[in-house]
Amino acid sequence: MKKVRLKWVKNRSLDHIIDRDTDTKACCLLLEYIGRHTTASSPIQARNLSQFQKTLGLTIPVLRFLRRFPNLFVESPHPRFPSVNCFSLSDPGSLVLSRLSSTAATSDSHLRLARLLMLCQSRSLPLSALFPLRFDLGLPHDFTSTFPSLHPNLFSISRREHSSDTVMSLMNYPTDLAISYLQRRHLESPSYRDLKKPPSSLGAPLAFPMRFPRGYGSMNTVKTWMDEFHRLPYISPYADPTGIDPESDLMEKRVVAVLHELLSLTIHKKTKRNYIRKLREELVLPHKFTRIFTRYPGIFYFSLKCKTTTVVLREGYERGKLVEPHPLASLRDKVNRVMRTRVLYRDRDLTKLVLDDDDVNDHDDGDDDVENYELDISDGEEEDEEDEED
């Protein structure tokens, strides 16, 4: 199959979403950390928070970030050392935290985690690879202790032999969950092409949704390339890839399916590339899997915003908003609204939350994708390119 390579360019709308969600993620994680480590007599010191700047993905110091939101974070001198700055949560901040915690505890995050473990070759992952994905999957902060006790038939915590790694493993393989997001969508709302297939062809090729810039979807070269790609059999990401030639086009489509399913499991349909790199061996991904994102820009968007690399599932967004917003994602969007407007309650009544009001206008930019691609057709293998390090 001829490989049409579309060069990467910026997408202003998706970059704006990543910029906005980075601040929201940092705010939510700081609310959670300060709420768990602060008491009335011992607020947390600012220097203990400054070490999390890189982990939070902030491009400014944590202290400056906290001071931007005095309605959520309260700065005060230390009770014993007045020269030391400390932070605690305000009453509105505590109220927001309780809403986030209750929503995360009652969501379907355990099913998302189970599907992620089902994608892995060993049906297990070290906690060092799971913790970075906790926010993206919507997991509660204590999932390592609550999930094994609440769902003992699904999860267990153990230590690997000859290693100090603590891993979370899948106890049973629920076959009813081994249906990919793409397969479920085709079964629930089949396309015209699917309706023409006989009932016995459920394993026939499935088409990935493509969102090219204006004009590119109608180009003959791109259409021919995508027709050949979609004619290849669709291999479920939950199926065993043993026996597939690692250098074949079929394996490449299987890799696209795995990455598509992984991003579909996330709350915001995006995650950082470095988080995926920690799962590379378990997901049976090639060493240079990053080229998949740039080779299929109709499916993925590869962003360099916020001094990091983020991968976005294009079909998950429409005009700057999630197509199928998760309840936790909707709550986080309202938290971002509180961050921007500095308004949490009305009429001096903490029970009348703006978080519960849907009539507040959201001023997010809804610009269409503004981008251009250049075509590069190659018959053979692409030139080897080393993945950039963040």
mmCIF file with all atom_site columns, N, CA and C in Angstrom, residues 215-277:
data_model
loop_
_atom_site.group_PDB
_atom_site.id
_atom_site.type_symbol
_atom_site.label_atom_id
_atom_site.label_alt_id
_atom_site.label_comp_id
_atom_site.label_asym_id
_atom_site.label_entity_id
_atom_site.label_seq_id
_atom_site.pdbx_PDB_ins_code
_atom_site.Cartn_x
_atom_site.Cartn_y
_atom_site.Cartn_z
_atom_site.occupancy
_atom_site.B_iso_or_equiv
_atom_site.pdbx_formal_charge
_atom_site.auth_seq_id
_atom_site.auth_comp_id
_atom_site.auth_asym_id
_atom_site.auth_atom_id
_atom_site.pdbx_PDB_model_num
ATOM 1   N N  . GLY A 1 215 ? -10.928 20.311  1.823  1.00 0.00 ? 215 GLY A N  1
ATOM 2   C CA . GLY A 1 215 ? -10.322 20.052  0.527  1.00 0.00 ? 215 GLY A CA 1
ATOM 3   C C  . GLY A 1 215 ? -9.525  18.777  0.461  1.00 0.00 ? 215 GLY A C  1
ATOM 4   N N  . TYR A 1 216 ? -8.941  18.366  1.585  1.00 0.00 ? 216 TYR A N  1
ATOM 5   C CA . TYR A 1 216 ? -8.082  17.198  1.531  1.00 0.00 ? 216 TYR A CA 1
ATOM 6   C C  . TYR A 1 216 ? -8.867  15.898  1.452  1.00 0.00 ? 216 TYR A C  1
ATOM 7   N N  . GLY A 1 217 ? -10.075 15.877  2.027  1.00 0.00 ? 217 GLY A N  1
ATOM 8   C CA . GLY A 1 217 ? -10.852 14.646  1.963  1.00 0.00 ? 217 GLY A CA 1
ATOM 9   C C  . GLY A 1 217 ? -11.304 14.305  0.561  1.00 0.00 ? 217 GLY A C  1
ATOM 10  N N  . SER A 1 218 ? -11.340 15.303  -0.325 1.00 0.00 ? 218 SER A N  1
ATOM 11  C CA . SER A 1 218 ? -11.790 15.052  -1.696 1.00 0.00 ? 218 SER A CA 1
ATOM 12  C C  . SER A 1 218 ? -10.641 14.838  -2.671 1.00 0.00 ? 218 SER A C  1
ATOM 13  N N  . MET A 1 219 ? -9.414  14.919  -2.207 1.00 0.00 ? 219 MET A N  1
ATOM 14  C CA . MET A 1 219 ? -8.263  14.714  -3.097 1.00 0.00 ? 219 MET A CA 1
ATOM 15  C C  . MET A 1 219 ? -8.151  13.244  -3.466 1.00 0.00 ? 219 MET A C  1
ATOM 16  N N  . ASN A 1 220 ? -7.952  12.970  -4.722 1.00 0.00 ? 220 ASN A N  1
ATOM 17  C CA . ASN A 1 220 ? -7.925  11.589  -5.205 1.00 0.00 ? 220 ASN A CA 1
ATOM 18  C C  . ASN A 1 220 ? -6.826  10.774  -4.542 1.00 0.00 ? 220 ASN A C  1
ATOM 19  N N  . THR A 1 221 ? -5.668  11.401  -4.337 1.00 0.00 ? 221 THR A N  1
ATOM 20  C CA . THR A 1 221 ? -4.559  10.661  -3.739 1.00 0.00 ? 221 THR A CA 1
ATOM 21  C C  . THR A 1 221 ? -4.888  10.224  -2.323 1.00 0.00 ? 221 THR A C  1
ATOM 22  N N  . VAL A 1 222 ? -5.473  11.120  -1.552 1.00 0.00 ? 222 VAL A N  1
ATOM 23  C CA . VAL A 1 222 ? -5.825  10.787  -0.172 1.00 0.00 ? 222 VAL A CA 1
ATOM 24  C C  . VAL A 1 222 ? -6.961  9.767   -0.141 1.00 0.00 ? 222 VAL A C  1
ATOM 25  N N  . LYS A 1 223 ? -7.951  9.921   -1.024 1.00 0.00 ? 223 LYS A N  1
ATOM 26  C CA . LYS A 1 223 ? -9.068  8.986   -1.047 1.00 0.00 ? 223 LYS A CA 1
ATOM 27  C C  . LYS A 1 223 ? -8.609  7.580   -1.405 1.00 0.00 ? 223 LYS A C  1
ATOM 28  N N  . THR A 1 224 ? -7.705  7.474   -2.370 1.00 0.00 ? 224 THR A N  1
ATOM 29  C CA . THR A 1 224 ? -7.196  6.159   -2.761 1.00 0.00 ? 224 THR A CA 1
ATOM 30  C C  . THR A 1 224 ? -6.431  5.511   -1.620 1.00 0.00 ? 224 THR A C  1
ATOM 31  N N  . TRP A 1 225 ? -5.619  6.322   -0.965 1.00 0.00 ? 225 TRP A N  1
ATOM 32  C CA . TRP A 1 225 ? -4.825  5.806   0.164  1.00 0.00 ? 225 TRP A CA 1
ATOM 33  C C  . TRP A 1 225 ? -5.736  5.320   1.284  1.00 0.00 ? 225 TRP A C  1
ATOM 34  N N  . MET A 1 226 ? -6.768  6.100   1.647  1.00 0.00 ? 226 MET A N  1
ATOM 35  C CA . MET A 1 226 ? -7.630  5.725   2.750  1.00 0.00 ? 226 MET A CA 1
ATOM 36  C C  . MET A 1 226 ? -8.531  4.541   2.386  1.00 0.00 ? 226 MET A C  1
ATOM 37  N N  . ASP A 1 227 ? -8.916  4.421   1.110  1.00 0.00 ? 227 ASP A N  1
ATOM 38  C CA . ASP A 1 227 ? -9.695  3.255   0.700  1.00 0.00 ? 227 ASP A CA 1
ATOM 39  C C  . ASP A 1 227 ? -8.883  1.981   0.872  1.00 0.00 ? 227 ASP A C  1
ATOM 40  N N  . GLU A 1 228 ? -7.609  2.020   0.500  1.00 0.00 ? 228 GLU A N  1
ATOM 41  C CA . GLU A 1 228 ? -6.744  0.860   0.673  1.00 0.00 ? 228 GLU A CA 1
ATOM 42  C C  . GLU A 1 228 ? -6.548  0.553   2.158  1.00 0.00 ? 228 GLU A C  1
ATOM 43  N N  . PHE A 1 229 ? -6.410  1.601   2.962  1.00 0.00 ? 229 PHE A N  1
ATOM 44  C CA . PHE A 1 229 ? -6.218  1.407   4.406  1.00 0.00 ? 229 PHE A CA 1
ATOM 45  C C  . PHE A 1 229 ? -7.464  0.795   5.040  1.00 0.00 ? 229 PHE A C  1
ATOM 46  N N  . HIS A 1 230 ? -8.653  1.274   4.669  1.00 0.00 ? 230 HIS A N  1
ATOM 47  C CA . HIS A 1 230 ? -9.879  0.779   5.269  1.00 0.00 ? 230 HIS A CA 1
ATOM 48  C C  . HIS A 1 230 ? -10.264 -0.602  4.755  1.00 0.00 ? 230 HIS A C  1
ATOM 49  N N  . ARG A 1 231 ? -9.712  -1.003  3.598  1.00 0.00 ? 231 ARG A N  1
ATOM 50  C CA . ARG A 1 231 ? -10.003 -2.349  3.095  1.00 0.00 ? 231 ARG A CA 1
ATOM 51  C C  . ARG A 1 231 ? -9.286  -3.431  3.901  1.00 0.00 ? 231 ARG A C  1
ATOM 52  N N  . LEU A 1 232 ? -8.251  -3.051  4.603  1.00 0.00 ? 232 LEU A N  1
ATOM 53  C CA . LEU A 1 232 ? -7.557  -4.031  5.441  1.00 0.00 ? 232 LEU A CA 1
ATOM 54  C C  . LEU A 1 232 ? -8.476  -4.492  6.559  1.00 0.00 ? 232 LEU A C  1
ATOM 55  N N  . PRO A 1 233 ? -8.402  -5.750  6.959  1.00 0.00 ? 233 PRO A N  1
ATOM 56  C CA . PRO A 1 233 ? -9.272  -6.245  8.045  1.00 0.00 ? 233 PRO A CA 1
ATOM 57  C C  . PRO A 1 233 ? -9.019  -5.477  9.338  1.00 0.00 ? 233 PRO A C  1
ATOM 58  N N  . TYR A 1 234 ? -10.096 -5.205  10.048 1.00 0.00 ? 234 TYR A N  1
ATOM 59  C CA . TYR A 1 234 ? -9.993  -4.539  11.343 1.00 0.00 ? 234 TYR A CA 1
ATOM 60  C C  . TYR A 1 234 ? -9.699  -5.588  12.409 1.00 0.00 ? 234 TYR A C  1
ATOM 61  N N  . ILE A 1 235 ? -8.580  -5.422  13.089 1.00 0.00 ? 235 ILE A N  1
ATOM 62  C CA . ILE A 1 235 ? -8.194  -6.343  14.161 1.00 0.00 ? 235 ILE A CA 1
ATOM 63  C C  . ILE A 1 235 ? -8.496  -5.647  15.484 1.00 0.00 ? 235 ILE A C  1
ATOM 64  N N  . SER A 1 236 ? -9.308  -6.287  16.301 1.00 0.00 ? 236 SER A N  1
ATOM 65  C CA . SER A 1 236 ? -9.675  -5.685  17.575 1.00 0.00 ? 236 SER A CA 1
ATOM 66  C C  . SER A 1 236 ? -8.428  -5.449  18.426 1.00 0.00 ? 236 SER A C  1
ATOM 67  N N  . PRO A 1 237 ? -8.326  -4.311  19.089 1.00 0.00 ? 237 PRO A N  1
ATOM 68  C CA . PRO A 1 237 ? -7.162  -4.078  19.955 1.00 0.00 ? 237 PRO A CA 1
ATOM 69  C C  . PRO A 1 237 ? -7.095  -5.040  21.130 1.00 0.00 ? 237 PRO A C  1
ATOM 70  N N  . TYR A 1 238 ? -8.200  -5.727  21.424 1.00 0.00 ? 238 TYR A N  1
ATOM 71  C CA . TYR A 1 238 ? -8.202  -6.696  22.522 1.00 0.00 ? 238 TYR A CA 1
ATOM 72  C C  . TYR A 1 238 ? -7.817  -8.091  22.046 1.00 0.00 ? 238 TYR A C  1
ATOM 73  N N  . ALA A 1 239 ? -7.608  -8.257  20.739 1.00 0.00 ? 239 ALA A N  1
ATOM 74  C CA . ALA A 1 239 ? -7.224  -9.562  20.197 1.00 0.00 ? 239 ALA A CA 1
ATOM 75  C C  . ALA A 1 239 ? -5.717  -9.759  20.314 1.00 0.00 ? 239 ALA A C  1
ATOM 76  N N  . ASP A 1 240 ? -5.305  -11.008 20.332 1.00 0.00 ? 240 ASP A N  1
ATOM 77  C CA . ASP A 1 240 ? -3.890  -11.342 20.431 1.00 0.00 ? 240 ASP A CA 1
ATOM 78  C C  . ASP A 1 240 ? -3.205  -11.059 19.093 1.00 0.00 ? 240 ASP A C  1
ATOM 79  N N  . PRO A 1 241 ? -2.174  -10.196 19.077 1.00 0.00 ? 241 PRO A N  1
ATOM 80  C CA . PRO A 1 241 ? -1.512  -9.859  17.804 1.00 0.00 ? 241 PRO A CA 1
ATOM 81  C C  . PRO A 1 241 ? -0.464  -10.870 17.372 1.00 0.00 ? 241 PRO A C  1
ATOM 82  N N  . THR A 1 242 ? -0.290  -11.951 18.113 1.00 0.00 ? 242 THR A N  1
ATOM 83  C CA . THR A 1 242 ? 0.711   -12.949 17.746 1.00 0.00 ? 242 THR A CA 1
ATOM 84  C C  . THR A 1 242 ? 0.376   -13.543 16.377 1.00 0.00 ? 242 THR A C  1
ATOM 85  N N  . GLY A 1 243 ? 1.373   -13.644 15.549 1.00 0.00 ? 243 GLY A N  1
ATOM 86  C CA . GLY A 1 243 ? 1.187   -14.196 14.218 1.00 0.00 ? 243 GLY A CA 1
ATOM 87  C C  . GLY A 1 243 ? 1.084   -13.154 13.131 1.00 0.00 ? 243 GLY A C  1
ATOM 88  N N  . ILE A 1 244 ? 0.969   -11.880 13.502 1.00 0.00 ? 244 ILE A N  1
ATOM 89  C CA . ILE A 1 244 ? 0.913   -10.807 12.510 1.00 0.00 ? 244 ILE A CA 1
ATOM 90  C C  . ILE A 1 244 ? 2.332   -10.314 12.243 1.00 0.00 ? 244 ILE A C  1
ATOM 91  N N  . ASP A 1 245 ? 2.670   -10.167 10.995 1.00 0.00 ? 245 ASP A N  1
ATOM 92  C CA . ASP A 1 245 ? 3.994   -9.679  10.615 1.00 0.00 ? 245 ASP A CA 1
ATOM 93  C C  . ASP A 1 245 ? 4.180   -8.260  11.146 1.00 0.00 ? 245 ASP A C  1
ATOM 94  N N  . PRO A 1 246 ? 5.210   -8.030  11.983 1.00 0.00 ? 246 PRO A N  1
ATOM 95  C CA . PRO A 1 246 ? 5.403   -6.691  12.556 1.00 0.00 ? 246 PRO A CA 1
ATOM 96  C C  . PRO A 1 246 ? 5.623   -5.607  11.516 1.00 0.00 ? 246 PRO A C  1
ATOM 97  N N  . GLU A 1 247 ? 6.076   -5.957  10.318 1.00 0.00 ? 247 GLU A N  1
ATOM 98  C CA . GLU A 1 247 ? 6.362   -4.961  9.287  1.00 0.00 ? 247 GLU A CA 1
ATOM 99  C C  . GLU A 1 247 ? 5.224   -4.826  8.277  1.00 0.00 ? 247 GLU A C  1
ATOM 100 N N  . SER A 1 248 ? 4.131   -5.498  8.497  1.00 0.00 ? 248 SER A N  1
ATOM 101 C CA . SER A 1 248 ? 3.057   -5.495  7.509  1.00 0.00 ? 248 SER A CA 1
ATOM 102 C C  . SER A 1 248 ? 2.116   -4.311  7.718  1.00 0.00 ? 248 SER A C  1
ATOM 103 N N  . ASP A 1 249 ? 1.331   -4.030  6.673  1.00 0.00 ? 249 ASP A N  1
ATOM 104 C CA . ASP A 1 249 ? 0.311   -2.986  6.773  1.00 0.00 ? 249 ASP A CA 1
ATOM 105 C C  . ASP A 1 249 ? -0.783  -3.379  7.756  1.00 0.00 ? 249 ASP A C  1
ATOM 106 N N  . LEU A 1 250 ? -1.029  -4.689  7.882  1.00 0.00 ? 250 LEU A N  1
ATOM 107 C CA . LEU A 1 250 ? -2.050  -5.153  8.819  1.00 0.00 ? 250 LEU A CA 1
ATOM 108 C C  . LEU A 1 250 ? -1.656  -4.834  10.256 1.00 0.00 ? 250 LEU A C  1
ATOM 109 N N  . MET A 1 251 ? -0.372  -4.986  10.591 1.00 0.00 ? 251 MET A N  1
ATOM 110 C CA . MET A 1 251 ? 0.085   -4.642  11.927 1.00 0.00 ? 251 MET A CA 1
ATOM 111 C C  . MET A 1 251 ? -0.026  -3.137  12.167 1.00 0.00 ? 251 MET A C  1
ATOM 112 N N  . GLU A 1 252 ? 0.234   -2.353  11.129 1.00 0.00 ? 252 GLU A N  1
ATOM 113 C CA . GLU A 1 252 ? 0.108   -0.907  11.283 1.00 0.00 ? 252 GLU A CA 1
ATOM 114 C C  . GLU A 1 252 ? -1.335  -0.520  11.577 1.00 0.00 ? 252 GLU A C  1
ATOM 115 N N  . LYS A 1 253 ? -2.287  -1.166  10.916 1.00 0.00 ? 253 LYS A N  1
ATOM 116 C CA . LYS A 1 253 ? -3.690  -0.858  11.202 1.00 0.00 ? 253 LYS A CA 1
ATOM 117 C C  . LYS A 1 253 ? -4.060  -1.320  12.609 1.00 0.00 ? 253 LYS A C  1
ATOM 118 N N  . ARG A 1 254 ? -3.469  -2.422  13.052 1.00 0.00 ? 254 ARG A N  1
ATOM 119 C CA . ARG A 1 254 ? -3.726  -2.874  14.413 1.00 0.00 ? 254 ARG A CA 1
ATOM 120 C C  . ARG A 1 254 ? -3.185  -1.870  15.423 1.00 0.00 ? 254 ARG A C  1
ATOM 121 N N  . VAL A 1 255 ? -2.014  -1.279  15.154 1.00 0.00 ? 255 VAL A N  1
ATOM 122 C CA . VAL A 1 255 ? -1.449  -0.252  16.038 1.00 0.00 ? 255 VAL A CA 1
ATOM 123 C C  . VAL A 1 255 ? -2.357  0.971   16.074 1.00 0.00 ? 255 VAL A C  1
ATOM 124 N N  . VAL A 1 256 ? -2.881  1.375   14.911 1.00 0.00 ? 256 VAL A N  1
ATOM 125 C CA . VAL A 1 256 ? -3.824  2.497   14.871 1.00 0.00 ? 256 VAL A CA 1
ATOM 126 C C  . VAL A 1 256 ? -5.055  2.185   15.723 1.00 0.00 ? 256 VAL A C  1
ATOM 127 N N  . ALA A 1 257 ? -5.537  0.937   15.660 1.00 0.00 ? 257 ALA A N  1
ATOM 128 C CA . ALA A 1 257 ? -6.711  0.550   16.440 1.00 0.00 ? 257 ALA A CA 1
ATOM 129 C C  . ALA A 1 257 ? -6.420  0.596   17.935 1.00 0.00 ? 257 ALA A C  1
ATOM 130 N N  . VAL A 1 258 ? -5.238  0.163   18.347 1.00 0.00 ? 258 VAL A N  1
ATOM 131 C CA . VAL A 1 258 ? -4.877  0.193   19.768 1.00 0.00 ? 258 VAL A CA 1
ATOM 132 C C  . VAL A 1 258 ? -4.794  1.625   20.280 1.00 0.00 ? 258 VAL A C  1
ATOM 133 N N  . LEU A 1 259 ? -4.124  2.495   19.532 1.00 0.00 ? 259 LEU A N  1
ATOM 134 C CA . LEU A 1 259 ? -4.009  3.894   19.954 1.00 0.00 ? 259 LEU A CA 1
ATOM 135 C C  . LEU A 1 259 ? -5.372  4.587   19.941 1.00 0.00 ? 259 LEU A C  1
ATOM 136 N N  . HIS A 1 260 ? -6.206  4.235   18.961 1.00 0.00 ? 260 HIS A N  1
ATOM 137 C CA . HIS A 1 260 ? -7.565  4.800   18.909 1.00 0.00 ? 260 HIS A CA 1
ATOM 138 C C  . HIS A 1 260 ? -8.364  4.387   20.139 1.00 0.00 ? 260 HIS A C  1
ATOM 139 N N  . GLU A 1 261 ? -8.263  3.124   20.528 1.00 0.00 ? 261 GLU A N  1
ATOM 140 C CA . GLU A 1 261 ? -8.995  2.634   21.688 1.00 0.00 ? 261 GLU A CA 1
ATOM 141 C C  . GLU A 1 261 ? -8.463  3.241   22.976 1.00 0.00 ? 261 GLU A C  1
ATOM 142 N N  . LEU A 1 262 ? -7.140  3.373   23.087 1.00 0.00 ? 262 LEU A N  1
ATOM 143 C CA . LEU A 1 262 ? -6.548  3.964   24.288 1.00 0.00 ? 262 LEU A CA 1
ATOM 144 C C  . LEU A 1 262 ? -7.021  5.399   24.483 1.00 0.00 ? 262 LEU A C  1
ATOM 145 N N  . LEU A 1 263 ? -7.023  6.193   23.420 1.00 0.00 ? 263 LEU A N  1
ATOM 146 C CA . LEU A 1 263 ? -7.479  7.577   23.536 1.00 0.00 ? 263 LEU A CA 1
ATOM 147 C C  . LEU A 1 263 ? -8.987  7.636   23.776 1.00 0.00 ? 263 LEU A C  1
ATOM 148 N N  . SER A 1 264 ? -9.734  6.663   23.259 1.00 0.00 ? 264 SER A N  1
ATOM 149 C CA . SER A 1 264 ? -11.180 6.638   23.490 1.00 0.00 ? 264 SER A CA 1
ATOM 150 C C  . SER A 1 264 ? -11.508 6.347   24.945 1.00 0.00 ? 264 SER A C  1
ATOM 151 N N  . LEU A 1 265 ? -10.617 5.672   25.655 1.00 0.00 ? 265 LEU A N  1
ATOM 152 C CA . LEU A 1 265 ? -10.846 5.369   27.071 1.00 0.00 ? 265 LEU A CA 1
ATOM 153 C C  . LEU A 1 265 ? -10.651 6.581   27.968 1.00 0.00 ? 265 LEU A C  1
ATOM 154 N N  . THR A 1 266 ? -9.937  7.584   27.502 1.00 0.00 ? 266 THR A N  1
ATOM 155 C CA . THR A 1 266 ? -9.665  8.755   28.328 1.00 0.00 ? 266 THR A CA 1
ATOM 156 C C  . THR A 1 266 ? -10.889 9.665   28.393 1.00 0.00 ? 266 THR A C  1
ATOM 157 N N  . ILE A 1 267 ? -10.960 10.442  29.460 1.00 0.00 ? 267 ILE A N  1
ATOM 158 C CA . ILE A 1 267 ? -12.104 11.329  29.677 1.00 0.00 ? 267 ILE A CA 1
ATOM 159 C C  . ILE A 1 267 ? -12.150 12.427  28.617 1.00 0.00 ? 267 ILE A C  1
ATOM 160 N N  . HIS A 1 268 ? -10.984 12.997  28.312 1.00 0.00 ? 268 HIS A N  1
ATOM 161 C CA . HIS A 1 268 ? -10.925 14.123  27.384 1.00 0.00 ? 268 HIS A CA 1
ATOM 162 C C  . HIS A 1 268 ? -10.418 13.730  25.998 1.00 0.00 ? 268 HIS A C  1
ATOM 163 N N  . LYS A 1 269 ? -10.370 12.432  25.707 1.00 0.00 ? 269 LYS A N  1
ATOM 164 C CA . LYS A 1 269 ? -9.957  11.925  24.390 1.00 0.00 ? 269 LYS A CA 1
ATOM 165 C C  . LYS A 1 269 ? -8.559  12.414  24.013 1.00 0.00 ? 269 LYS A C  1
ATOM 166 N N  . LYS A 1 270 ? -7.679  12.507  24.980 1.00 0.00 ? 270 LYS A N  1
ATOM 167 C CA . LYS A 1 270 ? -6.303  12.922  24.715 1.00 0.00 ? 270 LYS A CA 1
ATOM 168 C C  . LYS A 1 270 ? -5.437  12.524  25.906 1.00 0.00 ? 270 LYS A C  1
ATOM 169 N N  . THR A 1 271 ? -4.144  12.431  25.651 1.00 0.00 ? 271 THR A N  1
ATOM 170 C CA . THR A 1 271 ? -3.180  12.164  26.704 1.00 0.00 ? 271 THR A CA 1
ATOM 171 C C  . THR A 1 271 ? -1.798  12.534  26.197 1.00 0.00 ? 271 THR A C  1
ATOM 172 N N  . LYS A 1 272 ? -0.814  12.506  27.075 1.00 0.00 ? 272 LYS A N  1
ATOM 173 C CA . LYS A 1 272 ? 0.546   12.852  26.677 1.00 0.00 ? 272 LYS A CA 1
ATOM 174 C C  . LYS A 1 272 ? 1.232   11.654  26.037 1.00 0.00 ? 272 LYS A C  1
ATOM 175 N N  . ARG A 1 273 ? 2.122   11.963  25.094 1.00 0.00 ? 273 ARG A N  1
ATOM 176 C CA . ARG A 1 273 ? 2.832   10.886  24.414 1.00 0.00 ? 273 ARG A CA 1
ATOM 177 C C  . ARG A 1 273 ? 3.703   10.096  25.379 1.00 0.00 ? 273 ARG A C  1
ATOM 178 N N  . ASN A 1 274 ? 4.325   10.773  26.348 1.00 0.00 ? 274 ASN A N  1
ATOM 179 C CA . ASN A 1 274 ? 5.194   10.072  27.291 1.00 0.00 ? 274 ASN A CA 1
ATOM 180 C C  . ASN A 1 274 ? 4.424   9.061   28.132 1.00 0.00 ? 274 ASN A C  1
ATOM 181 N N  . TYR A 1 275 ? 3.148   9.328   28.395 1.00 0.00 ? 275 TYR A N  1
ATOM 182 C CA . TYR A 1 275 ? 2.345   8.359   29.137 1.00 0.00 ? 275 TYR A CA 1
ATOM 183 C C  . TYR A 1 275 ? 2.142   7.096   28.310 1.00 0.00 ? 275 TYR A C  1
ATOM 184 N N  . ILE A 1 276 ? 1.951   7.259   27.006 1.00 0.00 ? 276 ILE A N  1
ATOM 185 C CA . ILE A 1 276 ? 1.783   6.090   26.128 1.00 0.00 ? 276 ILE A CA 1
ATOM 186 C C  . ILE A 1 276 ? 3.102   5.334   26.008 1.00 0.00 ? 276 ILE A C  1
ATOM 187 N N  . ARG A 1 277 ? 4.212   6.060   26.010 1.00 0.00 ? 277 ARG A N  1
ATOM 188 C CA . ARG A 1 277 ? 5.512   5.410   25.870 1.00 0.00 ? 277 ARG A CA 1
ATOM 189 C C  . ARG A 1 277 ? 5.762   4.415   27.007 1.00 0.00 ? 277 ARG A C  1
#
